[in-house]
Short mmCIF file of C-alpha atoms in Angstrom, two decimals:
data_model
loop_
_atom_site.label_atom_id
_atom_site.label_comp_id
_atom_site.label_asym_id
_atom_site.label_seq_id
_atom_site.Cartn_x
_atom_site.Cartn_y
_atom_site.Cartn_z
CA MET A 26 4.50 -18.76 10.39
CA PRO A 27 5.62 -15.15 8.74
CA ARG A 28 7.29 -15.90 5.37
CA ASN A 29 11.36 -14.86 6.61
CA GLN A 30 11.09 -17.00 9.96
CA THR A 31 11.67 -20.67 9.47
CA LEU A 32 11.44 -22.92 12.17
CA PHE A 33 14.58 -25.02 12.82
CA LEU A 34 15.19 -28.24 15.56
CA LEU A 35 18.45 -29.18 17.13
CA GLY A 36 19.40 -32.08 19.46
CA ALA A 37 20.88 -29.66 22.00
CA THR A 38 17.07 -27.90 22.37
CA ILE A 39 16.21 -31.51 24.78
CA THR A 40 17.28 -31.71 28.23
CA ALA A 41 20.19 -31.90 29.81
CA ALA A 42 19.60 -35.68 30.55
CA LEU A 43 19.73 -36.71 27.22
CA LEU A 44 22.23 -34.72 25.97
CA ALA A 45 25.71 -37.07 26.81
CA GLY A 46 23.71 -39.69 25.22
CA ILE A 47 23.24 -38.27 21.70
CA GLY A 48 26.79 -36.64 22.38
CA ILE A 49 27.99 -40.63 22.03
CA SER A 50 25.19 -41.51 19.01
CA THR A 51 25.63 -38.46 16.75
CA ALA A 52 30.00 -38.42 16.68
CA ARG A 53 29.94 -39.90 13.20
CA SER A 54 30.63 -38.12 10.26
CA LEU A 55 27.01 -37.85 7.48
CA PRO A 56 28.08 -39.87 4.62
CA HIS A 57 27.02 -38.42 0.49
CA SER A 58 24.63 -39.17 0.46
CA THR A 59 20.70 -37.16 0.10
CA VAL A 60 16.86 -38.45 1.05
CA ALA A 61 14.76 -36.48 -0.29
CA PHE A 62 10.78 -36.98 0.10
CA ALA A 63 8.29 -35.74 -2.31
CA GLY A 64 4.60 -34.64 -1.82
CA GLY A 65 3.32 -35.20 1.47
CA SER A 66 1.50 -38.19 0.24
CA MET A 67 2.57 -38.20 -2.80
CA CYS A 68 5.70 -39.12 -5.81
CA ILE A 69 5.26 -37.60 -8.70
CA GLN A 70 7.26 -38.47 -11.63
CA GLU A 71 7.14 -35.54 -14.74
CA LYS A 72 3.82 -35.79 -15.85
CA GLN A 73 2.28 -38.77 -13.59
CA SER A 74 1.63 -38.75 -10.40
CA HIS A 75 2.06 -41.68 -7.97
CA ALA A 76 0.51 -42.30 -4.79
CA GLY A 77 1.81 -43.46 -1.76
CA GLY A 78 4.59 -41.82 -0.06
CA CYS A 79 8.13 -42.33 -0.71
CA LEU A 80 11.66 -41.20 0.94
CA PHE A 81 14.87 -42.01 -0.68
CA SER A 82 18.25 -41.87 -1.10
CA GLN A 83 20.22 -40.54 -3.49
CA THR A 84 24.20 -41.46 -4.31
CA PRO A 85 26.76 -38.96 -5.56
CA LYS A 86 26.85 -41.19 -8.60
CA GLY A 87 22.27 -40.64 -8.50
CA GLU A 88 21.63 -43.14 -7.58
CA LYS A 89 17.85 -43.55 -6.20
CA GLN A 90 17.22 -46.60 -2.76
CA VAL A 91 13.51 -46.31 -2.05
CA PHE A 92 12.96 -45.40 1.25
CA PRO A 93 9.47 -45.19 2.43
CA LEU A 94 7.10 -43.53 4.56
CA LYS A 95 5.29 -45.55 6.98
CA HIS A 96 2.86 -43.45 7.74
CA THR A 97 0.43 -40.72 7.33
CA ASP A 98 -1.79 -39.30 10.53
CA VAL A 99 -3.67 -36.21 10.32
CA ASN A 100 -6.19 -34.42 12.91
CA ALA A 101 -7.70 -31.95 12.57
CA ARG A 102 -10.39 -29.95 15.31
CA ILE A 103 -13.03 -27.22 13.76
CA THR A 104 -14.04 -24.74 16.50
CA GLY A 105 -16.71 -22.48 14.93
CA ASN A 106 -14.64 -20.92 11.66
CA LEU A 107 -10.79 -21.89 13.20
CA ALA A 108 -9.14 -25.66 12.08
CA ARG A 109 -6.37 -26.64 14.49
CA VAL A 110 -4.34 -29.68 12.46
CA GLU A 111 -2.13 -31.80 13.82
CA VAL A 112 0.04 -33.83 10.41
CA THR A 113 2.37 -36.61 11.51
CA GLN A 114 4.51 -38.55 9.48
CA THR A 115 6.06 -41.30 10.13
CA PHE A 116 9.38 -42.90 8.71
CA GLU A 117 12.88 -44.45 8.95
CA ASN A 118 15.67 -45.50 7.13
CA PRO A 119 16.63 -49.28 6.50
CA TYR A 120 19.74 -48.93 5.37
CA ASN A 121 23.60 -49.21 7.48
CA GLU A 122 25.07 -45.85 6.81
CA PRO A 123 23.46 -42.34 8.53
CA LEU A 124 21.10 -40.03 6.30
CA GLU A 125 20.05 -36.42 5.66
CA ALA A 126 16.37 -35.95 4.55
CA ILE A 127 14.94 -34.05 2.73
CA TYR A 128 11.20 -34.29 1.63
CA THR A 129 8.66 -31.12 0.43
CA PHE A 130 5.41 -31.38 1.01
CA PRO A 131 1.57 -29.04 0.97
CA LEU A 132 0.68 -27.13 3.40
CA PRO A 133 -2.63 -24.88 3.26
CA ASP A 134 -1.59 -21.64 1.44
CA GLN A 135 -3.53 -20.45 4.53
CA ALA A 136 -1.68 -22.42 7.64
CA ALA A 137 -0.20 -20.24 10.37
CA VAL A 138 2.46 -23.00 10.99
CA ASP A 139 4.24 -22.35 15.18
CA GLU A 140 5.36 -26.58 16.60
CA MET A 141 6.95 -28.68 15.07
CA GLU A 142 8.47 -31.61 16.55
CA ILE A 143 10.61 -34.45 15.93
CA LYS A 144 10.84 -37.72 17.85
CA ILE A 145 13.76 -40.57 17.31
CA GLY A 146 12.70 -42.84 19.55
CA GLU A 147 12.78 -42.00 22.78
CA ARG A 148 14.51 -38.41 22.02
CA VAL A 149 12.13 -35.75 21.35
CA ILE A 150 13.70 -32.67 19.83
CA ARG A 151 11.17 -29.16 19.74
CA GLY A 152 11.39 -26.28 17.32
CA ASN A 153 11.95 -22.95 18.05
CA ILE A 154 11.28 -20.73 14.92
CA LYS A 155 14.25 -18.27 14.11
CA ARG A 156 14.91 -16.04 11.11
CA ARG A 157 15.60 -18.41 7.76
CA GLU A 158 19.38 -16.99 7.16
CA GLU A 159 20.44 -17.77 11.09
CA ALA A 160 18.10 -21.41 11.29
CA GLN A 161 19.62 -22.40 8.06
CA LYS A 162 23.24 -21.75 10.12
CA ILE A 163 21.78 -23.29 13.29
CA TYR A 164 21.23 -26.57 11.17
CA GLU A 165 24.53 -26.63 8.97
CA ASP A 166 26.77 -26.21 12.55
CA ALA A 167 24.52 -29.35 13.27
CA LYS A 168 25.26 -31.53 10.39
CA ARG A 169 28.54 -31.40 10.33
CA ALA A 170 29.10 -31.84 13.96
CA GLY A 171 27.41 -34.74 12.84
CA ARG A 172 24.08 -34.29 15.29
CA THR A 173 20.74 -34.53 15.34
CA ALA A 174 18.67 -31.96 13.67
CA GLY A 175 15.25 -30.76 11.67
CA LEU A 176 14.97 -27.80 9.64
CA LEU A 177 11.00 -26.44 8.43
CA GLU A 178 11.68 -24.01 5.93
CA GLN A 179 8.89 -22.35 3.95
CA GLN A 180 9.62 -21.65 0.24
CA ARG A 181 5.80 -20.70 -0.89
CA ASP A 182 2.62 -19.96 0.63
CA ASN A 183 1.82 -23.35 0.06
CA ILE A 184 5.15 -25.59 -0.19
CA PHE A 185 7.02 -26.35 2.79
CA THR A 186 10.38 -27.33 3.25
CA GLN A 187 12.02 -30.40 5.20
CA SER A 188 15.89 -31.23 6.18
CA LEU A 189 16.48 -33.53 9.08
CA ALA A 190 20.46 -34.38 9.38
CA ASN A 191 22.12 -37.42 10.71
CA ILE A 192 19.24 -40.29 10.49
CA ARG A 193 21.26 -43.54 12.14
CA PRO A 194 20.78 -46.71 10.96
CA GLY A 195 17.29 -48.61 11.89
CA GLU A 196 15.83 -45.11 13.46
CA LYS A 197 12.02 -44.49 13.34
CA VAL A 198 11.19 -41.06 13.06
CA GLN A 199 8.19 -39.11 13.65
CA VAL A 200 7.47 -35.77 12.38
CA LYS A 201 4.95 -33.54 13.83
CA ILE A 202 4.11 -30.48 12.23
CA ARG A 203 0.47 -28.09 13.60
CA TYR A 204 -0.71 -25.20 12.21
CA THR A 205 -4.12 -23.44 12.31
CA GLU A 206 -6.32 -21.74 9.46
CA SER A 207 -9.68 -20.35 8.78
CA VAL A 208 -12.20 -22.69 7.47
CA LYS A 209 -13.12 -21.25 3.98
CA PHE A 210 -17.47 -19.94 3.67
CA GLU A 211 -18.93 -19.09 0.80
CA LYS A 212 -23.22 -19.69 0.98
CA GLY A 213 -23.92 -21.95 3.65
CA ASP A 214 -21.00 -23.87 2.86
CA TYR A 215 -17.57 -24.45 5.18
CA GLU A 216 -15.24 -26.18 2.94
CA PHE A 217 -12.14 -28.01 4.74
CA VAL A 218 -8.91 -29.13 2.58
CA PHE A 219 -6.16 -30.67 3.62
CA PRO A 220 -3.38 -31.10 0.49
CA MET A 221 -1.87 -33.74 -0.08
CA VAL A 222 0.11 -33.66 -3.38
CA VAL A 223 3.28 -31.29 -4.90
CA GLY A 224 2.89 -31.19 -8.52
CA PRO A 225 5.89 -30.73 -10.47
CA ARG A 226 6.09 -27.37 -11.48
CA TYR A 227 6.86 -25.72 -15.22
CA ILE A 228 10.65 -23.97 -14.21
CA PRO A 229 11.33 -21.04 -16.81
CA GLY A 230 13.71 -19.05 -17.32
CA GLN A 231 17.63 -19.86 -18.08
CA ALA A 232 19.68 -22.63 -15.65
CA ILE A 233 21.65 -20.99 -14.10
CA GLY A 234 23.82 -24.33 -12.01
CA THR A 235 23.33 -28.32 -12.00
CA SER A 236 21.03 -28.20 -10.49
CA MET A 237 16.42 -27.24 -11.51
CA ASP A 238 17.31 -23.89 -10.68
CA THR A 239 16.83 -21.06 -13.36
CA ASP A 240 16.67 -16.89 -13.16
CA ARG A 241 13.20 -16.48 -12.88
CA VAL A 242 13.04 -19.47 -10.30
CA PRO A 243 16.14 -19.83 -8.36
CA ASP A 244 14.12 -22.11 -5.19
CA ALA A 245 13.15 -24.59 -8.60
CA SER A 246 15.27 -27.49 -7.17
CA LYS A 247 13.12 -26.75 -3.79
CA LEU A 248 9.67 -26.59 -5.35
CA ASN A 249 10.59 -29.76 -7.94
CA PRO A 250 12.93 -32.42 -5.89
CA PRO A 251 14.41 -35.96 -6.83
CA VAL A 252 11.66 -38.27 -7.35
CA ILE A 253 11.64 -42.15 -7.46
CA GLN A 254 11.86 -44.24 -10.97
CA PRO A 255 8.11 -44.76 -11.92
CA GLY A 256 6.58 -48.07 -10.84
CA THR A 257 8.12 -47.56 -7.34
CA ARG A 258 5.18 -47.15 -4.86
CA SER A 259 5.17 -46.86 -1.20
CA GLY A 260 2.54 -48.83 1.38
CA GLN A 261 2.29 -46.44 3.18
CA ASP A 262 -1.03 -45.21 4.31
CA ILE A 263 -2.35 -42.35 5.90
CA ALA A 264 -5.54 -41.75 8.30
CA VAL A 265 -7.72 -39.05 9.08
CA ASN A 266 -9.54 -38.04 11.70
CA VAL A 267 -11.89 -34.39 11.87
CA GLU A 268 -13.81 -33.51 14.93
CA ILE A 269 -16.08 -30.70 13.90
CA ASP A 270 -17.89 -27.85 16.64
CA ALA A 271 -19.63 -25.26 14.47
CA GLY A 272 -21.04 -23.92 17.50
CA VAL A 273 -24.40 -24.92 15.41
CA SER A 274 -26.11 -27.69 13.53
CA LEU A 275 -24.77 -29.23 10.91
CA GLN A 276 -26.75 -30.23 8.13
CA THR A 277 -24.67 -31.95 5.82
CA VAL A 278 -21.11 -32.73 5.51
CA GLN A 279 -19.75 -33.89 2.69
CA SER A 280 -16.05 -35.30 0.04
CA THR A 281 -16.16 -34.52 -3.23
CA SER A 282 -12.68 -36.51 -3.27
CA HIS A 283 -12.55 -39.14 -0.75
CA LYS A 284 -15.77 -41.69 0.88
CA LEU A 285 -15.77 -41.58 4.48
CA ARG A 286 -16.95 -42.30 7.72
CA ILE A 287 -19.30 -39.70 10.14
CA GLN A 288 -20.21 -39.95 13.00
CA ASN A 289 -22.31 -37.73 15.44
CA LEU A 290 -20.81 -37.48 18.73
CA ALA A 291 -22.73 -35.27 21.15
CA GLY A 292 -23.31 -31.70 19.16
CA LYS A 293 -19.51 -32.46 17.43
CA VAL A 294 -19.12 -34.59 13.81
CA ARG A 295 -16.42 -37.06 13.74
CA VAL A 296 -15.12 -37.88 9.67
CA GLN A 297 -12.70 -40.65 8.96
CA LEU A 298 -11.19 -41.19 5.76
CA GLY A 299 -13.12 -44.81 4.17
CA GLY A 300 -10.36 -47.90 4.05
CA GLU A 301 -10.66 -46.58 0.21
CA ASP A 302 -8.19 -44.31 0.52
CA THR A 303 -5.60 -45.78 2.23
CA ILE A 304 -3.22 -44.74 -0.88
CA PRO A 305 -4.34 -41.20 -1.56
CA ASN A 306 -3.76 -39.28 -4.75
CA LYS A 307 -6.15 -35.92 -4.37
CA ASP A 308 -6.50 -33.09 -1.92
CA LEU A 309 -9.21 -33.65 0.40
CA VAL A 310 -12.15 -31.62 0.43
CA LEU A 311 -14.40 -31.46 2.93
CA ARG A 312 -17.62 -29.79 2.64
CA TYR A 313 -20.49 -28.57 5.48
CA ARG A 314 -23.26 -26.83 5.71
CA VAL A 315 -24.33 -25.06 8.65
CA ALA A 316 -26.91 -21.44 7.48
CA ASN A 317 -30.42 -21.96 7.30
CA LYS A 318 -33.19 -19.64 5.89
CA ASN A 319 -32.44 -17.24 8.60
CA THR A 320 -29.16 -15.54 9.55
CA GLN A 321 -27.48 -16.97 12.57
CA ALA A 322 -25.08 -16.07 14.95
CA THR A 323 -22.15 -18.09 16.57
CA VAL A 324 -19.90 -16.69 20.07
CA LEU A 325 -17.24 -18.16 20.57
CA THR A 326 -15.23 -18.89 24.17
CA GLU A 327 -11.53 -19.68 24.88
CA LYS A 328 -10.28 -18.24 28.78
CA ASN A 329 -10.46 -15.06 28.17
CA HIS A 330 -11.53 -14.48 24.59
CA PHE A 331 -13.81 -14.84 22.72
CA ALA A 332 -14.64 -14.65 18.94
CA THR A 333 -18.14 -13.93 17.45
CA TYR A 334 -19.68 -14.57 13.58
CA LEU A 335 -23.00 -14.08 11.82
CA ILE A 336 -23.96 -15.90 9.03
CA PRO A 337 -26.17 -13.92 6.39
CA ALA A 338 -28.61 -15.28 4.96
CA LEU A 339 -28.22 -13.01 2.08
CA THR A 340 -30.63 -12.14 -0.50
CA TYR A 341 -30.94 -9.66 -4.06
CA SER A 342 -33.25 -8.32 -5.96
CA LYS A 343 -33.78 -8.95 -9.70
CA ASN A 344 -31.89 -5.48 -11.50
CA GLU A 345 -30.50 -4.79 -14.41
CA ILE A 346 -28.03 -7.08 -15.55
CA VAL A 347 -24.97 -5.08 -16.84
CA PRO A 348 -23.14 -6.23 -19.63
CA LYS A 349 -20.03 -7.80 -19.84
CA ASP A 350 -16.50 -8.02 -21.36
CA VAL A 351 -15.05 -11.42 -20.45
CA VAL A 352 -11.76 -12.87 -21.93
CA PHE A 353 -11.35 -16.45 -21.79
CA LEU A 354 -7.74 -17.22 -20.07
CA MET A 355 -6.63 -20.85 -21.15
CA ASP A 356 -4.08 -23.40 -19.77
CA THR A 357 -3.62 -26.00 -22.92
CA SER A 358 0.07 -26.37 -21.75
CA GLY A 359 1.15 -30.37 -21.14
CA SER A 360 0.26 -30.48 -17.41
CA GLN A 361 -3.29 -30.39 -18.60
CA SER A 362 -3.32 -33.44 -21.29
CA GLY A 363 -6.12 -36.03 -20.41
CA ASP A 364 -8.66 -35.34 -18.04
CA PRO A 365 -7.88 -31.83 -17.17
CA ILE A 366 -7.82 -30.40 -20.77
CA VAL A 367 -10.75 -32.37 -21.49
CA LYS A 368 -13.15 -30.80 -18.09
CA SER A 369 -11.61 -27.28 -18.89
CA GLN A 370 -13.08 -27.31 -22.46
CA GLU A 371 -16.51 -28.70 -21.06
CA LEU A 372 -16.27 -25.82 -18.84
CA MET A 373 -15.29 -23.12 -21.57
CA ARG A 374 -18.30 -25.01 -23.38
CA ARG A 375 -20.93 -23.63 -20.65
CA PHE A 376 -19.54 -20.72 -19.55
CA ILE A 377 -19.43 -19.62 -24.06
CA ASN A 378 -23.21 -20.22 -24.14
CA GLY A 379 -24.09 -19.08 -20.91
CA LEU A 380 -23.56 -15.78 -21.78
CA ASN A 381 -25.55 -13.26 -22.13
CA PRO A 382 -26.72 -11.07 -25.42
CA GLN A 383 -24.87 -7.64 -24.84
CA ASP A 384 -21.98 -9.32 -23.70
CA THR A 385 -18.55 -8.95 -25.41
CA PHE A 386 -15.80 -12.09 -26.11
CA THR A 387 -13.03 -13.47 -26.55
CA ILE A 388 -10.41 -16.82 -26.42
CA ILE A 389 -6.35 -16.50 -25.56
CA ASP A 390 -5.00 -20.19 -24.55
CA PHE A 391 -0.96 -20.06 -23.68
CA SER A 392 1.44 -23.31 -23.14
CA ASP A 393 5.45 -22.20 -25.24
CA THR A 394 3.40 -19.46 -26.83
CA THR A 395 -0.17 -17.66 -27.05
CA HIS A 396 -2.86 -17.62 -29.72
CA GLN A 397 -6.12 -15.99 -29.24
CA LEU A 398 -9.91 -15.54 -31.63
CA SER A 399 -10.05 -13.20 -32.22
CA ALA A 400 -8.27 -9.58 -32.23
CA THR A 401 -11.05 -7.89 -30.65
CA PRO A 402 -13.47 -8.93 -28.15
CA LEU A 403 -16.30 -10.57 -30.40
CA THR A 404 -20.63 -9.71 -29.84
CA ASN A 405 -22.55 -12.79 -28.50
CA THR A 406 -23.66 -14.01 -31.40
CA PRO A 407 -24.56 -17.44 -33.07
CA GLU A 408 -22.08 -17.36 -35.04
CA ASN A 409 -19.32 -15.82 -32.90
CA ARG A 410 -20.43 -18.32 -30.57
CA ALA A 411 -19.94 -21.73 -32.82
CA LYS A 412 -16.64 -20.13 -34.02
CA ALA A 413 -15.82 -20.08 -30.47
CA LEU A 414 -16.78 -23.72 -29.58
CA ALA A 415 -14.85 -24.89 -32.59
CA TYR A 416 -11.84 -23.52 -31.64
CA ILE A 417 -12.34 -24.66 -27.40
CA ASP A 418 -12.56 -28.62 -29.46
CA LYS A 419 -9.88 -27.83 -31.37
CA VAL A 420 -7.51 -26.84 -28.61
CA ASP A 421 -4.82 -29.46 -27.32
CA ALA A 422 -2.55 -29.82 -24.35
CA ASN A 423 1.26 -29.48 -24.79
CA GLY A 424 4.35 -27.29 -24.07
CA GLY A 425 5.39 -25.70 -21.15
CA THR A 426 2.93 -23.89 -18.77
CA GLU A 427 4.20 -19.90 -19.77
CA LEU A 428 0.88 -18.39 -18.08
CA LEU A 429 3.68 -15.17 -17.38
CA ASN A 430 2.97 -14.73 -21.61
CA GLY A 431 -0.92 -15.40 -20.92
CA ILE A 432 -1.26 -12.86 -18.50
CA HIS A 433 0.86 -10.17 -20.60
CA LYS A 434 -1.70 -11.23 -23.18
CA ALA A 435 -5.05 -10.98 -21.34
CA LEU A 436 -3.94 -7.87 -19.59
CA SER A 437 -2.99 -6.53 -22.35
CA PHE A 438 -6.20 -7.25 -25.28
CA PRO A 439 -8.11 -4.20 -26.80
CA ALA A 440 -10.69 -3.02 -24.49
CA SER A 441 -14.17 -2.78 -26.04
CA GLU A 442 -15.93 -0.16 -28.09
CA SER A 443 -17.94 0.41 -25.32
CA GLY A 444 -15.85 0.90 -22.59
CA ARG A 445 -17.89 -1.61 -20.74
CA LEU A 446 -15.51 -3.13 -17.63
CA ARG A 447 -13.55 -6.17 -17.87
CA SER A 448 -13.35 -10.44 -16.33
CA ILE A 449 -10.76 -11.86 -17.65
CA VAL A 450 -11.05 -15.50 -16.44
CA LEU A 451 -8.29 -17.86 -16.52
CA LEU A 452 -8.45 -21.94 -16.51
CA THR A 453 -5.64 -23.91 -14.96
CA ASP A 454 -4.00 -25.88 -12.33
CA GLY A 455 -1.49 -23.41 -11.47
CA TYR A 456 2.15 -25.58 -11.20
CA ILE A 457 4.45 -22.76 -12.30
CA GLY A 458 7.55 -22.14 -10.38
CA ASP A 459 7.17 -17.92 -10.73
CA ASP A 460 4.40 -17.35 -9.40
CA LYS A 461 5.16 -15.00 -7.69
CA ALA A 462 6.20 -12.84 -11.24
CA VAL A 463 1.81 -14.12 -12.40
CA ILE A 464 0.94 -12.36 -9.04
CA ALA A 465 2.85 -9.36 -9.35
CA GLU A 466 1.90 -9.18 -13.11
CA VAL A 467 -2.38 -8.79 -11.64
CA GLN A 468 -1.56 -7.16 -8.95
CA SER A 469 0.55 -4.00 -10.73
CA HIS A 470 -1.68 -4.02 -14.08
CA LEU A 471 -5.48 -5.33 -13.98
CA LYS A 472 -6.89 -1.94 -14.94
CA SER A 473 -9.15 -0.31 -11.75
CA GLY A 474 -12.92 -1.84 -11.14
CA ASN A 475 -11.67 -4.67 -13.80
CA ARG A 476 -11.99 -8.85 -12.23
CA PHE A 477 -10.12 -11.72 -12.16
CA TYR A 478 -11.47 -15.03 -11.94
CA ALA A 479 -9.36 -17.81 -11.14
CA PHE A 480 -10.68 -21.61 -11.76
CA GLY A 481 -8.17 -24.30 -11.03
CA VAL A 482 -8.76 -27.48 -13.31
CA GLY A 483 -7.66 -31.09 -11.86
CA SER A 484 -7.29 -33.55 -9.13
CA SER A 485 -5.01 -31.50 -6.97
CA VAL A 486 -3.89 -28.02 -8.33
CA ASN A 487 -1.90 -25.05 -6.80
CA ARG A 488 -4.46 -23.70 -4.40
CA PHE A 489 -2.73 -20.67 -3.41
CA LEU A 490 -1.88 -19.59 -6.67
CA ILE A 491 -5.84 -19.86 -8.01
CA GLU A 492 -7.03 -18.50 -4.23
CA ARG A 493 -4.72 -15.41 -5.13
CA LEU A 494 -5.21 -14.97 -7.76
CA GLY A 495 -9.00 -14.31 -7.58
CA GLU A 496 -8.31 -12.19 -4.04
CA LEU A 497 -6.00 -9.37 -5.89
CA GLY A 498 -7.80 -9.50 -8.73
CA ARG A 499 -11.62 -8.36 -7.15
CA GLY A 500 -13.11 -11.88 -8.65
CA THR A 501 -13.90 -15.01 -7.38
CA SER A 502 -11.40 -18.21 -7.47
CA GLN A 503 -13.04 -22.22 -7.77
CA VAL A 504 -11.53 -25.58 -7.73
CA ILE A 505 -13.18 -28.40 -9.56
CA ARG A 506 -11.41 -31.57 -9.93
CA GLN A 507 -11.91 -33.36 -13.14
CA ASP A 508 -14.49 -35.78 -12.23
CA GLU A 509 -16.80 -33.56 -10.84
CA PRO A 510 -19.66 -31.77 -12.82
CA SER A 511 -19.17 -28.13 -15.10
CA LYS A 512 -22.91 -27.19 -15.21
CA PRO A 513 -23.18 -26.81 -11.32
CA VAL A 514 -19.26 -24.64 -10.88
CA ALA A 515 -20.35 -22.29 -14.05
CA ASP A 516 -24.31 -21.91 -13.34
CA LYS A 517 -21.87 -20.48 -9.44
CA PHE A 518 -19.74 -18.50 -11.95
CA PHE A 519 -22.51 -16.96 -13.64
CA GLN A 520 -23.82 -15.64 -10.11
CA GLN A 521 -20.88 -14.35 -8.54
CA ILE A 522 -20.42 -12.52 -11.95
CA ALA A 523 -23.40 -10.90 -11.43
CA ASN A 524 -23.70 -10.13 -7.73
CA PRO A 525 -23.33 -7.33 -5.86
CA VAL A 526 -20.63 -7.68 -3.09
CA LEU A 527 -20.87 -6.24 0.31
CA THR A 528 -19.31 -3.01 1.34
CA ASN A 529 -18.51 -1.12 4.27
CA ILE A 530 -20.43 -3.32 6.70
CA GLN A 531 -20.75 -1.74 10.03
CA VAL A 532 -20.73 -3.46 13.82
CA THR A 533 -23.51 -1.20 16.13
#
């Protein structure tokens, strides 16, 4: 869905045979209460994540009423390197008054949303794509008129807010969203990710009203919707069904995040969640491998169109190792407390010990303020490595995530005397509200030839920000959960930082 466009759903868009019924049943005006759903499959309360989707109403006095999400269905079909996904959320209004439902949920940042519909009883409301301002006006007019309406807005590349107006008492509501995305491919492995969490964002800047909006993040209230009190859990579950038709045989199918049930069906593979994950609390990561020692080619056809893609078997010769100047940038804010900061420290130890003798380095950590290991790049000596490891051991996670300040510090850090090109390596969960400003800073001020590598640390990170920084920084991005081993991640990083990149590819 284009960023300046919004999907809206309006009761009047369905068949004329139902219009009379809608006009009668929606004649009442909406009371001053709002329902908010936080996080597609989770509720987030400050630093804690609570499993189970939650929809709740909030009165003008601030009183909260639980409004549980009944069920989430995810059906994905992967053909070649494209995924077509349908997400269905089912919930109902258990109260005796009409409500407006507002919920925020994650989708992959590369997802192209093109269909949305709401089913209320036997009524089906289908969405139309309009420019944001026009869609918002249509929705507000329908809400004031007491008609059933829906509005889907893209707040960030990976965060959507959906509003449903005039849900009647006892009504069951089913919301379907369909999108298409390309499946990530790297070194023989495909990776399909379905995000299940919108984590709490750190919002910098001065507040400009009674909401959470600030001068630096004017849409903060839409990124961090209100949540229910801690200890409240929904009985909702989730069903995930993924069908893979890669065009070639699969060697392995696995998940680093969830237990799976796998079926082979006539050249296709069906993957479902195991019964243990009925209440998810982390993003679903599905990986499968098709490449072997030979280059593989696949052709996909659909009506009058076709697509072909190659899976090259690449080998690199061992050239002379190029000395590196590395600035490590560690997120030590409060959102990294507990297992994430322990995993970041573990990964940093491997990074420091894996540097080559000719390399130079330093460490910068940030939260509310920034600190650094040294004023200039350090040579890779045993003494300096010991100094760095002691520095890593002492970092603690607390304070706000002022990532922009950390980026400023890393980009302006003095250059190595040898003039070698620099690599900036960021470790963070990326849960900030001013991610656009961070992206703009890297895009504008990263020097030509330098590289930016981004590592998302945690069970559910801001993949949009992590991947975008790696892309703009001409580096790579990678996500590591706190229960994953760090050695393969570090090994992969050093392989990527040393190997050449294919450019100027021609097909004849």
